[in-house]
Amino acid sequence: MENVKVLADDNAEQNGGGSSGPGGKGAKVEGRIEEVLSRHPGAGRDALIPILQEVQEAEGHLSRESVIKVARHLALPPSKVYGVATFYNQFRFQARGTYNVQVCRGTACHVKGSAAVLDAIKRILKVEPGETTRDGMFSLEVVACIGACGLAPVIAVNGEFHAGVAPEKVAAILNSYKRRTAA
């Protein structure tokens, strides 16, 4: 669970310190978790994945607090819930950034150089896949296939596709999203 704590603490920093008291952001998140759990009274371990999916949908990610609450609700050790959540790559422990960058690593994109594109993005953003920049602007995700093989290599930013991406184009693409935020 230590890894979850570190990520949750980083998010609290990014989002201005986490809970801001009664009625604040932390209280709203807690309310959403409780709402999800209330839809699963008497649930057993077979409901773990659907509950985690719903909590992530409501919260945007799985926080340390949500893992503990789900564990209590299902009468499971938090380590078991965390173990399941880390096994499946659909679950994330950090909130997505304002811009979620997806890098396709499918066969066509791989052959056309998506590894170098991924390396350029990691270098520029200073994050690894599954992480969010400290300012909360960008998150990075590697996907098996975006489904645009004829345009390889491809990245998508919040669903907006960029085709034929070369490592030297990455900075300009990311800067265009930074400018959108500044405008």
Short mmCIF file of N, CA and C in Angstrom, two decimals, residues 1 4-5 8 11 26 29-34 36-37 48 51-74 76-78 81-82 85 91-94:
data_model
loop_
_atom_site.label_atom_id
_atom_site.label_comp_id
_atom_site.label_asym_id
_atom_site.label_seq_id
_atom_site.Cartn_x
_atom_site.Cartn_y
_atom_site.Cartn_z
N MET A 1 0.82 -1.20 0.00
CA MET A 1 0.00 0.00 0.00
C MET A 1 0.86 1.26 0.00
N VAL A 4 0.58 3.39 -3.11
CA VAL A 4 -0.67 4.15 -3.23
C VAL A 4 -0.58 5.41 -2.39
N LYS A 5 -0.02 5.31 -1.19
CA LYS A 5 0.09 6.47 -0.31
C LYS A 5 0.92 7.57 -0.97
N ALA A 8 -1.14 9.12 -3.73
CA ALA A 8 -2.24 9.92 -3.18
C ALA A 8 -1.71 11.22 -2.60
N ASN A 11 -1.00 13.64 -5.35
CA ASN A 11 -2.22 14.24 -5.87
C ASN A 11 -2.73 15.32 -4.94
N GLY A 26 -12.36 16.91 -0.68
CA GLY A 26 -12.22 15.60 -0.03
C GLY A 26 -13.57 15.03 0.38
N VAL A 29 -15.42 13.73 -2.74
CA VAL A 29 -14.87 12.45 -3.18
C VAL A 29 -15.35 11.34 -2.26
N GLU A 30 -15.27 11.57 -0.95
CA GLU A 30 -15.72 10.57 0.00
C GLU A 30 -17.20 10.25 -0.22
N GLY A 31 -18.00 11.26 -0.50
CA GLY A 31 -19.41 11.06 -0.77
C GLY A 31 -19.64 10.21 -2.01
N ARG A 32 -18.82 10.42 -3.03
CA ARG A 32 -18.96 9.62 -4.26
C ARG A 32 -18.58 8.17 -4.00
N ILE A 33 -17.55 7.95 -3.20
CA ILE A 33 -17.15 6.57 -2.87
C ILE A 33 -18.27 5.89 -2.10
N GLU A 34 -18.81 6.59 -1.11
CA GLU A 34 -19.91 6.02 -0.31
C GLU A 34 -21.13 5.74 -1.18
N VAL A 36 -21.13 4.90 -4.37
CA VAL A 36 -20.84 3.68 -5.13
C VAL A 36 -21.03 2.46 -4.24
N LEU A 37 -20.47 2.50 -3.04
CA LEU A 37 -20.56 1.35 -2.14
C LEU A 37 -22.00 1.06 -1.73
N LEU A 48 -15.60 -7.11 -6.52
CA LEU A 48 -14.45 -6.21 -6.36
C LEU A 48 -14.14 -5.41 -7.63
N ILE A 51 -16.82 -2.83 -8.57
CA ILE A 51 -16.82 -1.72 -7.61
C ILE A 51 -15.62 -0.81 -7.86
N LEU A 52 -14.45 -1.38 -8.08
CA LEU A 52 -13.26 -0.57 -8.37
C LEU A 52 -13.48 0.26 -9.64
N GLN A 53 -14.11 -0.34 -10.66
CA GLN A 53 -14.39 0.40 -11.89
C GLN A 53 -15.31 1.58 -11.62
N GLU A 54 -16.35 1.36 -10.82
CA GLU A 54 -17.28 2.44 -10.51
C GLU A 54 -16.63 3.53 -9.67
N VAL A 55 -15.81 3.13 -8.71
CA VAL A 55 -15.12 4.12 -7.87
C VAL A 55 -14.18 4.95 -8.74
N GLN A 56 -13.44 4.29 -9.63
CA GLN A 56 -12.53 5.03 -10.50
C GLN A 56 -13.31 5.97 -11.42
N GLU A 57 -14.45 5.54 -11.91
CA GLU A 57 -15.28 6.40 -12.75
C GLU A 57 -15.73 7.64 -11.96
N ALA A 58 -16.11 7.44 -10.71
CA ALA A 58 -16.61 8.53 -9.88
C ALA A 58 -15.49 9.46 -9.41
N GLU A 59 -14.35 8.88 -9.10
CA GLU A 59 -13.25 9.63 -8.49
C GLU A 59 -12.20 10.07 -9.50
N GLY A 60 -12.14 9.39 -10.65
CA GLY A 60 -11.12 9.70 -11.65
C GLY A 60 -9.89 8.83 -11.53
N HIS A 61 -9.73 8.17 -10.41
CA HIS A 61 -8.62 7.27 -10.14
C HIS A 61 -8.95 6.53 -8.84
N LEU A 62 -8.07 5.63 -8.43
CA LEU A 62 -8.25 4.95 -7.15
C LEU A 62 -7.29 5.56 -6.14
N SER A 63 -7.83 6.24 -5.18
CA SER A 63 -7.00 6.84 -4.13
C SER A 63 -6.74 5.80 -3.04
N ARG A 64 -5.80 6.11 -2.18
CA ARG A 64 -5.52 5.24 -1.03
C ARG A 64 -6.79 5.07 -0.19
N GLU A 65 -7.49 6.18 0.02
CA GLU A 65 -8.72 6.17 0.81
C GLU A 65 -9.76 5.24 0.18
N SER A 66 -9.91 5.31 -1.14
CA SER A 66 -10.93 4.49 -1.79
C SER A 66 -10.58 3.01 -1.72
N VAL A 67 -9.31 2.67 -1.83
CA VAL A 67 -8.89 1.26 -1.71
C VAL A 67 -9.24 0.74 -0.32
N ILE A 68 -8.98 1.53 0.69
CA ILE A 68 -9.28 1.12 2.07
C ILE A 68 -10.78 0.99 2.28
N LYS A 69 -11.55 1.94 1.78
CA LYS A 69 -13.01 1.89 1.94
C LYS A 69 -13.61 0.68 1.23
N VAL A 70 -13.15 0.40 0.03
CA VAL A 70 -13.64 -0.78 -0.71
C VAL A 70 -13.28 -2.05 0.05
N ALA A 71 -12.07 -2.10 0.57
CA ALA A 71 -11.64 -3.27 1.34
C ALA A 71 -12.53 -3.49 2.55
N ARG A 72 -12.81 -2.43 3.29
CA ARG A 72 -13.70 -2.55 4.46
C ARG A 72 -15.09 -3.02 4.05
N HIS A 73 -15.61 -2.45 2.97
CA HIS A 73 -16.95 -2.78 2.50
C HIS A 73 -17.05 -4.27 2.13
N LEU A 74 -15.99 -4.80 1.54
CA LEU A 74 -16.00 -6.19 1.09
C LEU A 74 -15.38 -7.14 2.10
N LEU A 76 -12.30 -7.41 3.04
CA LEU A 76 -11.05 -7.93 2.49
C LEU A 76 -9.89 -7.09 3.02
N PRO A 77 -8.71 -7.67 3.08
CA PRO A 77 -7.55 -6.85 3.44
C PRO A 77 -7.28 -5.82 2.34
N PRO A 78 -6.90 -4.60 2.70
CA PRO A 78 -6.57 -3.60 1.67
C PRO A 78 -5.49 -4.10 0.70
N VAL A 81 -7.16 -5.88 -2.19
CA VAL A 81 -7.80 -4.94 -3.12
C VAL A 81 -6.72 -4.26 -3.96
N TYR A 82 -5.66 -3.82 -3.32
CA TYR A 82 -4.55 -3.17 -4.04
C TYR A 82 -3.92 -4.14 -5.03
N ALA A 85 -6.14 -4.40 -8.03
CA ALA A 85 -6.12 -3.15 -8.79
C ALA A 85 -4.81 -2.96 -9.56
N PHE A 91 -6.81 0.16 -14.14
CA PHE A 91 -6.91 0.98 -12.94
C PHE A 91 -5.69 1.89 -12.81
N ARG A 92 -5.95 3.11 -12.37
CA ARG A 92 -4.85 4.06 -12.17
C ARG A 92 -4.95 4.65 -10.76
N PHE A 93 -3.81 5.05 -10.26
CA PHE A 93 -3.72 5.55 -8.88
C PHE A 93 -3.42 7.04 -8.83
N GLN A 94 -3.41 7.66 -9.96
CA GLN A 94 -3.26 9.11 -10.06
C GLN A 94 -4.35 9.64 -10.96
#
